[in-house]
Amino acid sequence: MPESTLGNLIQAVGLTVQNFVSASVGIAVAIALVRGIAARSGGQLGNFWVDLVRGVLRLLLPIALIGAVVLMAAGVVQNLAGLTHIASISGAGTTLPGGPVASQEAIKLLGTNGGGFFNANSAHPFENPGRSPTSSRWRSCCSFRCPSPGRSAGWWAT
């Protein structure tokens, strides 16, 4: 079962950090590039670590939190239950995977990180159940409309 490659703790802690940091590194590099192009006489490019932390705390974390709540409202799984064994209508048993899916999906979409909780890169039905218009619109918004570094550079100045 591909859902059991990593436990819920590793998914929730280890991979989440990597997803946030990888997206924020791209934002910090883009900010440095904009500063370098905008500098006319060899000005400083700023502090990478400050930009990295600001990218996570001021941009990615709030949007990912809102995104996780929207995805949970649309029916995406968010629990720490792990595997749940149920009996189907025909009487045969089956196993349903659970875990922190909505929170992983939110940052995966924002940071354009592949894979996902179920290792199926958003093809698993629990990552977008029912293909509802709300979750589909939010997924598109997160994937394509993350604020560009040039527009959000005002947040880095303070």
PDB file of C-alpha atoms in Angstrom:
ATOM      1  CA  MET A   1       0.000   0.000   0.000  1.00  0.00           C
ATOM      2  CA  PRO A   2       1.702   3.264  -1.086  1.00  0.00           C
ATOM      3  CA  GLU A   3       0.061   5.224   1.729  1.00  0.00           C
ATOM      4  CA  SER A   4       2.176   3.397   4.303  1.00  0.00           C
ATOM      5  CA  THR A   5       5.625   4.402   3.021  1.00  0.00           C
ATOM      6  CA  LEU A   6       5.983   7.075   5.719  1.00  0.00           C
ATOM      7  CA  GLY A   7       4.222   7.398   9.056  1.00  0.00           C
ATOM      8  CA  ASN A   8       1.986  10.301  10.035  1.00  0.00           C
ATOM      9  CA  LEU A   9       4.667  11.850  12.267  1.00  0.00           C
ATOM     10  CA  ILE A  10       7.240  11.981   9.466  1.00  0.00           C
ATOM     11  CA  GLN A  11       4.635  13.298   7.034  1.00  0.00           C
ATOM     12  CA  ALA A  12       3.406  15.972   9.454  1.00  0.00           C
ATOM     13  CA  VAL A  13       6.781  17.148  10.741  1.00  0.00           C
ATOM     14  CA  GLY A  14       9.634  16.144   8.478  1.00  0.00           C
ATOM     15  CA  LEU A  15       8.160  16.624   5.035  1.00  0.00           C
ATOM     16  CA  THR A  16       6.175  19.723   5.972  1.00  0.00           C
ATOM     17  CA  VAL A  17       9.352  21.553   6.948  1.00  0.00           C
ATOM     18  CA  GLN A  18      10.964  20.592   3.661  1.00  0.00           C
ATOM     19  CA  ASN A  19       7.923  21.703   1.663  1.00  0.00           C
ATOM     20  CA  PHE A  20       7.839  25.125   3.337  1.00  0.00           C
ATOM     21  CA  VAL A  21      11.604  25.661   3.129  1.00  0.00           C
ATOM     22  CA  SER A  22      11.876  24.653  -0.521  1.00  0.00           C
ATOM     23  CA  ALA A  23       9.133  27.084  -1.524  1.00  0.00           C
ATOM     24  CA  SER A  24      10.575  29.866   0.612  1.00  0.00           C
ATOM     25  CA  VAL A  25      14.075  29.387  -0.819  1.00  0.00           C
ATOM     26  CA  GLY A  26      12.662  30.054  -4.281  1.00  0.00           C
ATOM     27  CA  ILE A  27      10.945  33.195  -3.042  1.00  0.00           C
ATOM     28  CA  ALA A  28      14.109  34.420  -1.270  1.00  0.00           C
ATOM     29  CA  VAL A  29      16.205  33.876  -4.402  1.00  0.00           C
ATOM     30  CA  ALA A  30      13.639  35.723  -6.514  1.00  0.00           C
ATOM     31  CA  ILE A  31      13.651  38.631  -4.032  1.00  0.00           C
ATOM     32  CA  ALA A  32      17.456  38.774  -4.220  1.00  0.00           C
ATOM     33  CA  LEU A  33      17.260  38.775  -8.011  1.00  0.00           C
ATOM     34  CA  VAL A  34      14.760  41.650  -8.004  1.00  0.00           C
ATOM     35  CA  ARG A  35      16.930  43.582  -5.541  1.00  0.00           C
ATOM     36  CA  GLY A  36      20.015  42.956  -7.676  1.00  0.00           C
ATOM     37  CA  ILE A  37      18.335  44.168 -10.848  1.00  0.00           C
ATOM     38  CA  ALA A  38      16.806  47.176  -9.069  1.00  0.00           C
ATOM     39  CA  ALA A  39      20.119  48.208  -7.450  1.00  0.00           C
ATOM     40  CA  ARG A  40      21.838  50.797  -9.583  1.00  0.00           C
ATOM     41  CA  SER A  41      25.200  51.059  -7.888  1.00  0.00           C
ATOM     42  CA  GLY A  42      26.082  47.674  -6.399  1.00  0.00           C
ATOM     43  CA  GLY A  43      23.620  47.821  -3.493  1.00  0.00           C
ATOM     44  CA  GLN A  44      23.263  44.967  -1.064  1.00  0.00           C
ATOM     45  CA  LEU A  45      21.041  42.021  -1.894  1.00  0.00           C
ATOM     46  CA  GLY A  46      19.775  41.638   1.677  1.00  0.00           C
ATOM     47  CA  ASN A  47      19.950  38.772   4.126  1.00  0.00           C
ATOM     48  CA  PHE A  48      18.953  35.359   2.717  1.00  0.00           C
ATOM     49  CA  TRP A  49      17.910  33.919   6.094  1.00  0.00           C
ATOM     50  CA  VAL A  50      15.705  36.889   6.903  1.00  0.00           C
ATOM     51  CA  ASP A  51      14.014  36.549   3.516  1.00  0.00           C
ATOM     52  CA  LEU A  52      13.633  32.788   4.024  1.00  0.00           C
ATOM     53  CA  VAL A  53      11.950  33.185   7.418  1.00  0.00           C
ATOM     54  CA  ARG A  54       9.741  36.017   6.191  1.00  0.00           C
ATOM     55  CA  GLY A  55       8.695  33.915   3.216  1.00  0.00           C
ATOM     56  CA  VAL A  56       7.595  31.084   5.482  1.00  0.00           C
ATOM     57  CA  LEU A  57       5.991  33.115   8.277  1.00  0.00           C
ATOM     58  CA  ARG A  58       4.460  36.010   6.361  1.00  0.00           C
ATOM     59  CA  LEU A  59       3.460  34.438   3.076  1.00  0.00           C
ATOM     60  CA  LEU A  60       3.379  30.654   2.944  1.00  0.00           C
ATOM     61  CA  LEU A  61       2.176  29.732   6.441  1.00  0.00           C
ATOM     62  CA  PRO A  62      -0.931  31.981   6.471  1.00  0.00           C
ATOM     63  CA  ILE A  63      -1.971  30.948   2.954  1.00  0.00           C
ATOM     64  CA  ALA A  64      -1.330  27.259   3.726  1.00  0.00           C
ATOM     65  CA  LEU A  65      -3.393  27.500   6.917  1.00  0.00           C
ATOM     66  CA  ILE A  66      -6.324  29.019   5.048  1.00  0.00           C
ATOM     67  CA  GLY A  67      -5.840  26.469   2.272  1.00  0.00           C
ATOM     68  CA  ALA A  68      -5.914  23.542   4.691  1.00  0.00           C
ATOM     69  CA  VAL A  69      -9.165  24.787   6.225  1.00  0.00           C
ATOM     70  CA  VAL A  70     -10.731  25.238   2.769  1.00  0.00           C
ATOM     71  CA  LEU A  71      -9.636  21.748   1.732  1.00  0.00           C
ATOM     72  CA  MET A  72     -10.969  20.220   4.959  1.00  0.00           C
ATOM     73  CA  ALA A  73     -14.309  21.978   4.377  1.00  0.00           C
ATOM     74  CA  ALA A  74     -14.349  20.456   0.885  1.00  0.00           C
ATOM     75  CA  GLY A  75     -13.904  16.965   2.340  1.00  0.00           C
ATOM     76  CA  VAL A  76     -10.161  16.300   2.229  1.00  0.00           C
ATOM     77  CA  VAL A  77      -9.015  13.992   5.035  1.00  0.00           C
ATOM     78  CA  GLN A  78      -7.236  15.593   8.025  1.00  0.00           C
ATOM     79  CA  ASN A  79      -6.738  13.308  11.005  1.00  0.00           C
ATOM     80  CA  LEU A  80      -4.089  11.259  12.755  1.00  0.00           C
ATOM     81  CA  ALA A  81      -6.023   7.989  12.578  1.00  0.00           C
ATOM     82  CA  GLY A  82      -3.760   6.162  10.159  1.00  0.00           C
ATOM     83  CA  LEU A  83      -5.316   3.128   8.519  1.00  0.00           C
ATOM     84  CA  THR A  84      -8.979   2.375   9.295  1.00  0.00           C
ATOM     85  CA  HIS A  85     -10.382  -1.077   8.592  1.00  0.00           C
ATOM     86  CA  ILE A  86     -14.048  -1.136   7.530  1.00  0.00           C
ATOM     87  CA  ALA A  87     -16.514  -3.662   6.166  1.00  0.00           C
ATOM     88  CA  SER A  88     -17.904  -2.865   2.729  1.00  0.00           C
ATOM     89  CA  ILE A  89     -21.487  -3.371   1.582  1.00  0.00           C
ATOM     90  CA  SER A  90     -20.604  -6.748   0.072  1.00  0.00           C
ATOM     91  CA  GLY A  91     -19.193  -7.877   3.406  1.00  0.00           C
ATOM     92  CA  ALA A  92     -15.562  -7.837   2.379  1.00  0.00           C
ATOM     93  CA  GLY A  93     -13.153  -5.789   4.448  1.00  0.00           C
ATOM     94  CA  THR A  94     -11.145  -2.885   3.144  1.00  0.00           C
ATOM     95  CA  THR A  95      -8.679  -0.387   4.519  1.00  0.00           C
ATOM     96  CA  LEU A  96      -9.066   3.383   4.249  1.00  0.00           C
ATOM     97  CA  PRO A  97      -5.967   5.522   4.742  1.00  0.00           C
ATOM     98  CA  GLY A  98      -6.057   8.643   6.888  1.00  0.00           C
ATOM     99  CA  GLY A  99      -3.598  11.225   8.056  1.00  0.00           C
ATOM    100  CA  PRO A 100      -2.732  14.916   7.786  1.00  0.00           C
ATOM    101  CA  VAL A 101      -3.674  15.114   4.102  1.00  0.00           C
ATOM    102  CA  ALA A 102      -5.273  18.596   3.902  1.00  0.00           C
ATOM    103  CA  SER A 103      -2.317  20.338   5.539  1.00  0.00           C
ATOM    104  CA  GLN A 104       0.150  18.517   3.282  1.00  0.00           C
ATOM    105  CA  GLU A 105      -1.900  19.290   0.169  1.00  0.00           C
ATOM    106  CA  ALA A 106      -2.055  23.007   0.984  1.00  0.00           C
ATOM    107  CA  ILE A 107       1.714  23.499   1.118  1.00  0.00           C
ATOM    108  CA  LYS A 108       2.291  21.043  -1.722  1.00  0.00           C
ATOM    109  CA  LEU A 109       0.108  23.180  -3.973  1.00  0.00           C
ATOM    110  CA  LEU A 110       1.632  26.475  -2.815  1.00  0.00           C
ATOM    111  CA  GLY A 111       5.210  25.327  -3.191  1.00  0.00           C
ATOM    112  CA  THR A 112       4.508  23.280  -6.332  1.00  0.00           C
ATOM    113  CA  ASN A 113       6.103  20.277  -4.616  1.00  0.00           C
ATOM    114  CA  GLY A 114       5.270  16.964  -6.252  1.00  0.00           C
ATOM    115  CA  GLY A 115       4.213  13.722  -4.672  1.00  0.00           C
ATOM    116  CA  GLY A 116       1.739  14.457  -1.940  1.00  0.00           C
ATOM    117  CA  PHE A 117       0.584  12.478   1.048  1.00  0.00           C
ATOM    118  CA  PHE A 118      -0.522   9.450  -0.967  1.00  0.00           C
ATOM    119  CA  ASN A 119       2.464   9.479  -3.384  1.00  0.00           C
ATOM    120  CA  ALA A 120       0.098   9.921  -6.311  1.00  0.00           C
ATOM    121  CA  ASN A 121       0.622  13.634  -7.047  1.00  0.00           C
ATOM    122  CA  SER A 122      -3.026  14.659  -6.499  1.00  0.00           C
ATOM    123  CA  ALA A 123      -4.462  11.656  -8.363  1.00  0.00           C
ATOM    124  CA  HIS A 124      -5.672   9.946  -5.168  1.00  0.00           C
ATOM    125  CA  PRO A 125      -9.409  10.496  -4.565  1.00  0.00           C
ATOM    126  CA  PHE A 126      -8.893  11.517  -0.918  1.00  0.00           C
ATOM    127  CA  GLU A 127      -6.759  14.503  -1.992  1.00  0.00           C
ATOM    128  CA  ASN A 128      -9.673  16.068  -3.901  1.00  0.00           C
ATOM    129  CA  PRO A 129     -12.826  14.123  -3.029  1.00  0.00           C
ATOM    130  CA  GLY A 130     -15.699  14.497  -5.419  1.00  0.00           C
ATOM    131  CA  ARG A 131     -13.742  17.052  -7.431  1.00  0.00           C
ATOM    132  CA  SER A 132     -15.895  19.773  -5.898  1.00  0.00           C
ATOM    133  CA  PRO A 133     -15.767  23.226  -7.515  1.00  0.00           C
ATOM    134  CA  THR A 134     -14.607  24.779  -4.228  1.00  0.00           C
ATOM    135  CA  SER A 135     -11.581  22.558  -3.766  1.00  0.00           C
ATOM    136  CA  SER A 136     -10.745  22.575  -7.481  1.00  0.00           C
ATOM    137  CA  ARG A 137     -10.807  26.387  -7.595  1.00  0.00           C
ATOM    138  CA  TRP A 138      -8.692  26.620  -4.462  1.00  0.00           C
ATOM    139  CA  ARG A 139      -6.190  24.126  -5.848  1.00  0.00           C
ATOM    140  CA  SER A 140      -5.881  26.152  -9.050  1.00  0.00           C
ATOM    141  CA  CYS A 141      -5.560  29.387  -7.086  1.00  0.00           C
ATOM    142  CA  CYS A 142      -2.776  27.985  -4.925  1.00  0.00           C
ATOM    143  CA  SER A 143      -0.910  26.466  -7.845  1.00  0.00           C
ATOM    144  CA  PHE A 144      -0.982  29.439 -10.195  1.00  0.00           C
ATOM    145  CA  ARG A 145      -1.669  32.618  -8.236  1.00  0.00           C
ATOM    146  CA  CYS A 146       0.837  32.705  -5.430  1.00  0.00           C
ATOM    147  CA  PRO A 147       1.913  36.365  -5.150  1.00  0.00           C
ATOM    148  CA  SER A 148       4.973  37.175  -7.158  1.00  0.00           C
ATOM    149  CA  PRO A 149       8.088  38.322  -5.270  1.00  0.00           C
ATOM    150  CA  GLY A 150       7.938  41.747  -6.903  1.00  0.00           C
ATOM    151  CA  ARG A 151       4.414  42.411  -5.619  1.00  0.00           C
ATOM    152  CA  SER A 152       5.071  41.075  -2.149  1.00  0.00           C
ATOM    153  CA  ALA A 153       8.454  42.790  -1.698  1.00  0.00           C
ATOM    154  CA  GLY A 154       6.828  45.399   0.533  1.00  0.00           C
ATOM    155  CA  TRP A 155       6.453  42.768   3.254  1.00  0.00           C
ATOM    156  CA  TRP A 156      10.185  42.136   3.221  1.00  0.00           C
ATOM    157  CA  ALA A 157      11.042  45.789   3.724  1.00  0.00           C
ATOM    158  CA  THR A 158       9.503  45.963   7.182  1.00  0.00           C
TER     159      THR A 158
END
